[in-house]
GROMACS .gro file of C-alpha atoms in nm:
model
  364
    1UNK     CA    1   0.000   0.000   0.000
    2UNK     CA    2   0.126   0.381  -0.067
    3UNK     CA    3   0.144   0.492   0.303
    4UNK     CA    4   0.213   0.890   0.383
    5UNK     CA    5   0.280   0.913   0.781
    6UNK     CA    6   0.095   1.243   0.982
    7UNK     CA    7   0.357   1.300   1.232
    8UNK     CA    8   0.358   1.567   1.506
    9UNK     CA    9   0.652   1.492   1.760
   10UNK     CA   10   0.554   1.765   1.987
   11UNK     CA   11   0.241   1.615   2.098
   12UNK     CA   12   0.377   1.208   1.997
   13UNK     CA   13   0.111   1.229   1.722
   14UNK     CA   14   0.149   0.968   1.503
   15UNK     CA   15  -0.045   0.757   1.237
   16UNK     CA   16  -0.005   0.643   0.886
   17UNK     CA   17  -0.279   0.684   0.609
   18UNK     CA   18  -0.241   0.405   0.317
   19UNK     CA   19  -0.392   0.446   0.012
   20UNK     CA   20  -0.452   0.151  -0.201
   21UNK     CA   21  -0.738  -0.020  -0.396
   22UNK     CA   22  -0.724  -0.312  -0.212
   23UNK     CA   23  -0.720  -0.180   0.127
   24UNK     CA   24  -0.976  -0.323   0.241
   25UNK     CA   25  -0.849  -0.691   0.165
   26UNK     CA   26  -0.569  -0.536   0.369
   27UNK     CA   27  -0.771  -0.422   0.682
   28UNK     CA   28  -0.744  -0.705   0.916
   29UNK     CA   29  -0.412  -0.709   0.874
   30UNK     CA   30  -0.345  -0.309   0.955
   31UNK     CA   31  -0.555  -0.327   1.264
   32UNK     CA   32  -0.362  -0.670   1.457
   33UNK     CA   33  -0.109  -0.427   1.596
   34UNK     CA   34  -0.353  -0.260   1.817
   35UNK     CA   35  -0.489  -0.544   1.925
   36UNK     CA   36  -0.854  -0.459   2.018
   37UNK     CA   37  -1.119  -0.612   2.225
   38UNK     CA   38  -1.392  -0.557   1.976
   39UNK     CA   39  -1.441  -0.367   1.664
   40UNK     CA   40  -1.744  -0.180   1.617
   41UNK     CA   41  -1.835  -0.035   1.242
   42UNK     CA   42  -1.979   0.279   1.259
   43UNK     CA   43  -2.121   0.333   0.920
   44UNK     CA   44  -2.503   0.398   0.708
   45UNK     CA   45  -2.731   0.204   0.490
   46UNK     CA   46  -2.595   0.268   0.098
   47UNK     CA   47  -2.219   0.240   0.249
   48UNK     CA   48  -2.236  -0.097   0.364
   49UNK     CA   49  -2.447  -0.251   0.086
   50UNK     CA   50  -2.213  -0.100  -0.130
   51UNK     CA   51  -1.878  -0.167  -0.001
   52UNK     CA   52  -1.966  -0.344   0.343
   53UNK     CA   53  -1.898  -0.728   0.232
   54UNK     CA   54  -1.544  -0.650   0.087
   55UNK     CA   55  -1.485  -0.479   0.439
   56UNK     CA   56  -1.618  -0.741   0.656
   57UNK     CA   57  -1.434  -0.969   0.465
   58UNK     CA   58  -1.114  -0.797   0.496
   59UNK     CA   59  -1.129  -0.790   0.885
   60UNK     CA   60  -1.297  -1.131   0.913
   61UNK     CA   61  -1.005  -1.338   0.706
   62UNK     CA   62  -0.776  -1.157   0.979
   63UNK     CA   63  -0.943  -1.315   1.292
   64UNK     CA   64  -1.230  -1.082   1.417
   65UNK     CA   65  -1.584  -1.068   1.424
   66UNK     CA   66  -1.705  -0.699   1.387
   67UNK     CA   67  -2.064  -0.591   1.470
   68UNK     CA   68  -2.156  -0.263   1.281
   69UNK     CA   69  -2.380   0.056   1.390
   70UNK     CA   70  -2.592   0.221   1.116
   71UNK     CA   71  -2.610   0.624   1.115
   72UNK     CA   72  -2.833   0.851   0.941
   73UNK     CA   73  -2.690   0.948   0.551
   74UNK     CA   74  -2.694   1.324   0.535
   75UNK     CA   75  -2.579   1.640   0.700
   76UNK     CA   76  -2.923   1.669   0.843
   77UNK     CA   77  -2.777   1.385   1.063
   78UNK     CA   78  -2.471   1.508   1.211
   79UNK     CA   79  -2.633   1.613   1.499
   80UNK     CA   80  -2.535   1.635   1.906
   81UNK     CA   81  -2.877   1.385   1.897
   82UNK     CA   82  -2.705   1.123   1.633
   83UNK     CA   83  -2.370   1.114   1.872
   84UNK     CA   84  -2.610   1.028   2.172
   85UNK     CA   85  -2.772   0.743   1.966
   86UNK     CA   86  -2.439   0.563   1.843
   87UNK     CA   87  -2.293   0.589   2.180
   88UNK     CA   88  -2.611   0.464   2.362
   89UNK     CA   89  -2.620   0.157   2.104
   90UNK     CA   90  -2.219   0.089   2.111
   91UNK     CA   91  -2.290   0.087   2.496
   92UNK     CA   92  -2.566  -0.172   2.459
   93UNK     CA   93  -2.392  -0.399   2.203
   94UNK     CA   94  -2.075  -0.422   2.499
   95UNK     CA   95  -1.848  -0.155   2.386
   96UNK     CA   96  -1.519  -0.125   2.629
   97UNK     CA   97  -1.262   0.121   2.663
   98UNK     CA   98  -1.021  -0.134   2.445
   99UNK     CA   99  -1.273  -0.152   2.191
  100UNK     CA  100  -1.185  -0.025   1.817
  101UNK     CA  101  -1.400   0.171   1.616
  102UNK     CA  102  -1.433   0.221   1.267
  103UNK     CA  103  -1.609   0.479   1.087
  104UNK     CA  104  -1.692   0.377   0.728
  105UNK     CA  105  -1.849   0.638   0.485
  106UNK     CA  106  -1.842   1.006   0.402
  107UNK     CA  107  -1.766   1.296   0.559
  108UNK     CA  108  -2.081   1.310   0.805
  109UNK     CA  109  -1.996   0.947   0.923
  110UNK     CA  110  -1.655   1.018   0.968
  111UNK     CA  111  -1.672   1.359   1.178
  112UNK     CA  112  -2.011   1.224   1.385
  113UNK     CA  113  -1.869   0.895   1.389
  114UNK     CA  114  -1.518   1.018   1.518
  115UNK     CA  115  -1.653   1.226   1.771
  116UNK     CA  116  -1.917   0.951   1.929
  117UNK     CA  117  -1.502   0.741   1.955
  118UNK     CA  118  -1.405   1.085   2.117
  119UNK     CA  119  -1.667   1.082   2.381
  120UNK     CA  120  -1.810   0.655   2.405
  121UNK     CA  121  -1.627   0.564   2.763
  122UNK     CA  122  -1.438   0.867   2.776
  123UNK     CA  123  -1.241   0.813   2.426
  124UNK     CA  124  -1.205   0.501   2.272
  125UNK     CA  125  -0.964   0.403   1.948
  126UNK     CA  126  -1.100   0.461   1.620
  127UNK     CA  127  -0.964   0.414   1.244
  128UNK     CA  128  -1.138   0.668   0.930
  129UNK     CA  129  -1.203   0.429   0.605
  130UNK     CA  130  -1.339   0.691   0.357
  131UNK     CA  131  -1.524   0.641   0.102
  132UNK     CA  132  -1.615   1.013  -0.052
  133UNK     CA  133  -1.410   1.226  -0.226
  134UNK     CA  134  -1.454   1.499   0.078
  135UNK     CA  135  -1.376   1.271   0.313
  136UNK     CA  136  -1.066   1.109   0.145
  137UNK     CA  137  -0.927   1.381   0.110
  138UNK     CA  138  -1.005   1.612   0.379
  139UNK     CA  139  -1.236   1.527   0.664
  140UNK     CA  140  -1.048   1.210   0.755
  141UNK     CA  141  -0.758   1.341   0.780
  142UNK     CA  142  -0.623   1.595   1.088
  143UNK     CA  143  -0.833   1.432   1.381
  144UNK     CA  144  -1.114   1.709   1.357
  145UNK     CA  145  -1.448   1.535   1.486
  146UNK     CA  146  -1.750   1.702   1.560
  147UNK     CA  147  -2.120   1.751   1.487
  148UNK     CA  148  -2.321   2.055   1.360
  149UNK     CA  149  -2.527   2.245   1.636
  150UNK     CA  150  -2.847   2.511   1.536
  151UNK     CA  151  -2.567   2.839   1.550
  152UNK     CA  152  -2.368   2.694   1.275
  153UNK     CA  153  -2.180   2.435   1.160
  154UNK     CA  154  -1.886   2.220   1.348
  155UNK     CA  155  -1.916   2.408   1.695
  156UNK     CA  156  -1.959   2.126   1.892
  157UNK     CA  157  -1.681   1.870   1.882
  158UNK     CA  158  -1.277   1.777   1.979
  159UNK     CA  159  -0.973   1.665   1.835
  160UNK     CA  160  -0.935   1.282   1.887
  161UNK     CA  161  -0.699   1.144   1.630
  162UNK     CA  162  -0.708   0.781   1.436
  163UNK     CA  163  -0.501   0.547   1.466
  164UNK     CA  164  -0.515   0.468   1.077
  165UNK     CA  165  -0.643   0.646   0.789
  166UNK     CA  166  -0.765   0.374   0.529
  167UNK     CA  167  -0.807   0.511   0.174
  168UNK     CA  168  -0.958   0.315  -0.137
  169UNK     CA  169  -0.958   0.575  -0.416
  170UNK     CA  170  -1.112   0.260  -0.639
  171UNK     CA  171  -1.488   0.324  -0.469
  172UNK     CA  172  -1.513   0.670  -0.555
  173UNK     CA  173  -1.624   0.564  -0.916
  174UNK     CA  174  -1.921   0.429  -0.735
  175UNK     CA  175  -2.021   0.783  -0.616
  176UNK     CA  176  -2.288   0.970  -0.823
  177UNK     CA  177  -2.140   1.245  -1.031
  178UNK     CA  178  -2.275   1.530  -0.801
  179UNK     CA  179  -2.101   1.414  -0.490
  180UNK     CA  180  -1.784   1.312  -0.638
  181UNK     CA  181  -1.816   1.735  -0.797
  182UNK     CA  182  -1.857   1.835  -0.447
  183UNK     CA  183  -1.555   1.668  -0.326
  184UNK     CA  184  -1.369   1.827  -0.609
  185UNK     CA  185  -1.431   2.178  -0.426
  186UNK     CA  186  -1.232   2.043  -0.121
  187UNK     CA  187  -0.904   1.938  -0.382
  188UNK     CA  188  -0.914   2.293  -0.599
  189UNK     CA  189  -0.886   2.427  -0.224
  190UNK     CA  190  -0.587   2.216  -0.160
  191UNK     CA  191  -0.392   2.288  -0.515
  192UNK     CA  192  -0.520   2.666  -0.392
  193UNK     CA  193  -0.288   2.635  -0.040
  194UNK     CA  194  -0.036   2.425  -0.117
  195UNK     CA  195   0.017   2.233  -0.470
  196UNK     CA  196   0.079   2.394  -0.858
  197UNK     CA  197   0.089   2.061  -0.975
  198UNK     CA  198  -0.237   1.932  -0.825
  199UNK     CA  199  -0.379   2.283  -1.005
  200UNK     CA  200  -0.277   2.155  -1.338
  201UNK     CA  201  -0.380   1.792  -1.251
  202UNK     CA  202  -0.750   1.912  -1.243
  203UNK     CA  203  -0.740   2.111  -1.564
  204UNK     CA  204  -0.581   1.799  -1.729
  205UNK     CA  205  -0.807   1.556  -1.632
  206UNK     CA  206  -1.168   1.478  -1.780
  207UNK     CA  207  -1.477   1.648  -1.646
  208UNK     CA  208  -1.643   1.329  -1.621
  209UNK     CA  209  -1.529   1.093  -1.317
  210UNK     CA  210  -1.557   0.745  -1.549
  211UNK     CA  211  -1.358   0.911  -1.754
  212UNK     CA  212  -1.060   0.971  -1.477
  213UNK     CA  213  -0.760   0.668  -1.558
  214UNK     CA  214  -0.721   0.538  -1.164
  215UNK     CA  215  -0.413   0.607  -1.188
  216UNK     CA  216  -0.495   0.989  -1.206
  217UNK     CA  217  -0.776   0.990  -0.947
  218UNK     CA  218  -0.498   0.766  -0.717
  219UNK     CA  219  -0.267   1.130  -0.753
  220UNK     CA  220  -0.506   1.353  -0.702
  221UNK     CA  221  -0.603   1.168  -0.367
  222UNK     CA  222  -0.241   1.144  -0.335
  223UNK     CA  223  -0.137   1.486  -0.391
  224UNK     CA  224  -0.442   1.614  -0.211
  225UNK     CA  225  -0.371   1.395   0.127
  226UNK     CA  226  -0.018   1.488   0.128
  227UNK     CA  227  -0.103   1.917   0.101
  228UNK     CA  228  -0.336   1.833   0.476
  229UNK     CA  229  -0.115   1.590   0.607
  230UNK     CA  230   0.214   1.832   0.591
  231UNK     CA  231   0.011   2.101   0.761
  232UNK     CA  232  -0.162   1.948   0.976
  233UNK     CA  233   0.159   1.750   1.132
  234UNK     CA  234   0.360   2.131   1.176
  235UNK     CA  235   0.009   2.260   1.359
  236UNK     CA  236  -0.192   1.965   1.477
  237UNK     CA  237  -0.457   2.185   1.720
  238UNK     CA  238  -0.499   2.507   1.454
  239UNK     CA  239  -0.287   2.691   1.692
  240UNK     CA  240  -0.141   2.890   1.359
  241UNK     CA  241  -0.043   2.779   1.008
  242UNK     CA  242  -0.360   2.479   1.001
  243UNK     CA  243  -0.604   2.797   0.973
  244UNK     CA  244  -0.523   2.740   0.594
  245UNK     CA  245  -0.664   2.485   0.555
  246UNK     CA  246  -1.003   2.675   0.617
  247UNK     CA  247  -0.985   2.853   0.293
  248UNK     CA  248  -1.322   2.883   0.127
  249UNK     CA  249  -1.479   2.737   0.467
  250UNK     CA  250  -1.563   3.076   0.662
  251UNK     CA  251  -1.809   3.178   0.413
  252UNK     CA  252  -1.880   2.855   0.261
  253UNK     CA  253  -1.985   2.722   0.615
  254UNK     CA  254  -2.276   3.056   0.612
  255UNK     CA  255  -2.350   2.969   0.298
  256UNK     CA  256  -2.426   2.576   0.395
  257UNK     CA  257  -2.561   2.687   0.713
  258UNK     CA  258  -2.798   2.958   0.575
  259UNK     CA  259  -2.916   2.743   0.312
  260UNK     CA  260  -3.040   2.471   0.581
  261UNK     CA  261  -2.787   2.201   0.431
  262UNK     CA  262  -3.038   2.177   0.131
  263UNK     CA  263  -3.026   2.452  -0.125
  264UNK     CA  264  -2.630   2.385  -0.104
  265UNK     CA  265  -2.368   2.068  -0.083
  266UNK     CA  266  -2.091   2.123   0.150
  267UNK     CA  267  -1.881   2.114  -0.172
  268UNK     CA  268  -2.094   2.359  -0.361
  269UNK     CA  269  -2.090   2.555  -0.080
  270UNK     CA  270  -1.701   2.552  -0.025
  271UNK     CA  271  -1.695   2.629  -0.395
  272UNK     CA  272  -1.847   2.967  -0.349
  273UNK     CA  273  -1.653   3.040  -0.019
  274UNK     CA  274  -1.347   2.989  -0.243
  275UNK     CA  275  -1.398   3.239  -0.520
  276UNK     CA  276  -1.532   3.481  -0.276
  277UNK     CA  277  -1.200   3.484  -0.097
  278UNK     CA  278  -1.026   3.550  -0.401
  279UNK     CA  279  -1.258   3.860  -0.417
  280UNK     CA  280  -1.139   3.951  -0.058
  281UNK     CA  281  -0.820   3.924  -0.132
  282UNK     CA  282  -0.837   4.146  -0.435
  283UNK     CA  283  -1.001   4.414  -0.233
  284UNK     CA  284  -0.795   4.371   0.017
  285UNK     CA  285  -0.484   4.457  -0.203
  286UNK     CA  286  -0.304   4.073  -0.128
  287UNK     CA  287  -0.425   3.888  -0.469
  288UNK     CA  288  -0.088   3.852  -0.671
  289UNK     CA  289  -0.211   3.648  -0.935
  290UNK     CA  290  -0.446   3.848  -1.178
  291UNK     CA  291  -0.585   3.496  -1.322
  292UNK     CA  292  -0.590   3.349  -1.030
  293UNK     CA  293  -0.991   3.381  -1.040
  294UNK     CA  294  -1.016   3.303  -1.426
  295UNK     CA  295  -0.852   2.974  -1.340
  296UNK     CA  296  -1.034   2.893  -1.062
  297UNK     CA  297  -1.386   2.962  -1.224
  298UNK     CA  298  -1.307   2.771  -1.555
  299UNK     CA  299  -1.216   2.475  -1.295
  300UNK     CA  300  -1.577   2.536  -1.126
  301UNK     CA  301  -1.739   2.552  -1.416
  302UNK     CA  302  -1.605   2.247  -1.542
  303UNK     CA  303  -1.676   2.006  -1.274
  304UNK     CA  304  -2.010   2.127  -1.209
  305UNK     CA  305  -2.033   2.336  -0.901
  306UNK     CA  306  -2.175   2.660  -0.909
  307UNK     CA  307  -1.994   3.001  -0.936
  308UNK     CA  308  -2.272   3.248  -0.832
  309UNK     CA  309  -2.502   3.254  -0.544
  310UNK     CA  310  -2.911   3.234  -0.615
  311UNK     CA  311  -3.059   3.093  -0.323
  312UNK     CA  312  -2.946   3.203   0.011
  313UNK     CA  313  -2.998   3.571   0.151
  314UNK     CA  314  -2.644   3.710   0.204
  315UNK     CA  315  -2.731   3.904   0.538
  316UNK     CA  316  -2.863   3.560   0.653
  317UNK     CA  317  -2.517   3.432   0.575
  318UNK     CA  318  -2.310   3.685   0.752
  319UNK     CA  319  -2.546   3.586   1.047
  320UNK     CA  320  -2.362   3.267   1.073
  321UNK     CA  321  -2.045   3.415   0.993
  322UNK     CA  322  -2.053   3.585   1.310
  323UNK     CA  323  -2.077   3.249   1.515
  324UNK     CA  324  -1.768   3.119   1.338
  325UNK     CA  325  -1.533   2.933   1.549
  326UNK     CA  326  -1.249   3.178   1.437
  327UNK     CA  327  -1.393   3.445   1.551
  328UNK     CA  328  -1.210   3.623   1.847
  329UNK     CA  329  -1.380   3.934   1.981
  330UNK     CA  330  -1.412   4.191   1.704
  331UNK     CA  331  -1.216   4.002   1.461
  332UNK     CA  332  -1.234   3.734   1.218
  333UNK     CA  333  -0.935   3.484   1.098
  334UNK     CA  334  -0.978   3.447   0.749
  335UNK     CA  335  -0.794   3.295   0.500
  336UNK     CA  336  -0.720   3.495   0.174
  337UNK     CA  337  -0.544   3.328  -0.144
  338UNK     CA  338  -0.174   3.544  -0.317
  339UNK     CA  339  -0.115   3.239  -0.596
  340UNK     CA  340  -0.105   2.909  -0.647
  341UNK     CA  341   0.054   2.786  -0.352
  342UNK     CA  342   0.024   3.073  -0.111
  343UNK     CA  343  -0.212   3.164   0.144
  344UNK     CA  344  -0.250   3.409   0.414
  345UNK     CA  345  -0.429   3.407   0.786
  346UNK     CA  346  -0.538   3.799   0.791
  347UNK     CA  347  -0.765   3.911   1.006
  348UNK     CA  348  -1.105   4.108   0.918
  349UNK     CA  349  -1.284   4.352   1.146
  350UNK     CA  350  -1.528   4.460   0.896
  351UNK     CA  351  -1.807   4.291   0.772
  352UNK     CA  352  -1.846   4.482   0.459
  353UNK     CA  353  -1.567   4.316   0.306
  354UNK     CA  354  -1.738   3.968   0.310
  355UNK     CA  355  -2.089   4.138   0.202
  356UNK     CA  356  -1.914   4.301  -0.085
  357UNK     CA  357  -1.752   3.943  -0.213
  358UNK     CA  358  -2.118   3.792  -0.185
  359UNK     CA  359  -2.281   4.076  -0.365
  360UNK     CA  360  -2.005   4.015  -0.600
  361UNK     CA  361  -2.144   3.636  -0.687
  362UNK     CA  362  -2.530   3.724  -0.648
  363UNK     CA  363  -2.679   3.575  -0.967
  364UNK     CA  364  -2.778   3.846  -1.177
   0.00000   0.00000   0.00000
């Protein structure tokens, strides 16, 4: 298996995350080290009738005899209420403190499923086996768990890392087109921060995911993973430089949020919050690149995800800006793009300057 390793010696953070089409033959095998009690799978419905037997298999050939949880599919499910539930049933089915869990499916399993391992018996082990685009190649990755509460998104959570990341780039083809797009928000963010090559990976590649050779989809999981794992192991708790990795999300979060989670994907979204930063940055004087923006909305346009905003009021979105979790006092920490490959933390005292970006990408 291609294995990258998220290492933070300060705080003896360590973990690998493999990447490999048959990873999941390779499961059982990956987990005997840490020797657990019991696994539990947390996971939904459409995951494990897709992908559950080759996973069950994987762990079962290697000894051990996994009983699985089923979640809600859906950001309408990640939810303080949804934690209670899985931890209530884990209890039930005989979950102890040596017990491993595993959280199988998207991003919403992952964070909701991550944080009920955060809080079940005080913290129990968990691994993340992705199988979204997002959550591949972001919300797996970094030890971020959490659920969304009525304020906004992601405020009520911790930081409880996995013991394994688990990636199968080979079930993403499975994925309907929209979600795979969404995901695709979360990578042009990445190339964004930290990677000109990942940039021109996307504009080489086909629109059309079963069009994508695996070996291209493998490097832009690849190339993707390894832009969050670099910055996340040099800031593990967001004390600094791992604010990057919010770029597009400040915004894109009010956007989500003030759309109920319907009229907007996470990706979709993220898309917005993305351009609009590039419009923050130009005000702001900071945007080096003049096609920076050009780039980015050919790239948008191309995959599918929307480059003007149509169905969410904008004051209603600064609403939830204001309950962001980096908000300190009278400031925000936001996240403005230069170039390819260079972002900036700069902090924002007026709310004009995000109500001018959104005006900005009001359909006309």
């Amino acid at each position: 298996m291609k294995s990258l390793k998220l290492e933070c010696g300060t705080y003896k953070i360590e973990y690998p995350v493999h990447i490999d089409e048959n990873a999941y033959a390779h499961i059982g095998d990956a987990i005997k080290p840490i020797s657990p009690s019991s696994i539990f799978i947390i996971s939904n419905k459409n995951v494990m009738d897709l992908h559950g037997e080759k996973l069950l298999s994987g762990l079962k050939k290697a000894g051990f005899d996994p009983d699985t949880v089923l979640m809600g599919d859906g950001e309408e499910h990640k939810t303080p209420d949804e934690v209670v539930s899985l931890c209530t049933r884990l209890i039930e089915k005989g979950i102890d403190r040596n017990s491993l869990l595993i959280a199988f499916g998207g991003g919403v399993t992952g964070d909701t499923g991550g944080f009920a391992a955060a809080t079940v018996m005080r913290g129990v082990k968990y691994i993340q086996v992705p199988t979204t685009l997002v959550a591949q190649v972001d919300a797996s990755i970094g030890g971020k768990v959490g659920v969304n509460l009525q304020p906004g998104k992601n405020l009520f959570g911790a930081f409880h890392h996995p013991e394994m990341v688990l990636i199968n780039p080979r079930v993403l083809y499975t994925l309907p087109e929209s979600e795979f797009s969404s995901g695709i928000a979360e990578v042009i963010k990445s190339a964004i921060i930290g990677s000109p090559q990942l940039m021109d990976l996307l504009e080489e590649i086909p629109a059309k995911l079963d069009e994508i050779p695996y070996d291209k989809l493998e490097k832009i999981v690849c190339h993707t993973v390894n832009v969050k794992s670099d910055i996340v192991s040099r800031d593990v708790y967001e004390s600094g430089e791992r604010m990057k990795l919010n770029l597009g999300h400040t915004l894109g979060h009010g956007i989500e949020s003030a759309s109920g989670y319907k009229s907007y994907s996470h990706g979709q979204a993220i898309a917005l919050g993305i351009l609009a930063s590039i419009g923050v940055s130009g005000a702001l004087g900071l945007l080096e690149d003049d096609n920076l923006e050009n780039r980015v909305l050919k790239l948008l346009k191309k995959f599918g995800l929307p480059v003007s905003i149509s169905k969410v009021n904008i004051d209603k979105i600064l609403n939830f800006v204001r309950m962001d979790k980096k908000r300190e006092m009278d400031k925000i920490r936001y996240i403005v793009p230069r170039r390819i490959g260079l972002v900036e933390v700069v902090d924002i005292f007026d709310d004009c300057v995000f109500y001018n970006s959104l005006v900005n990408l009001k359909e006309e």
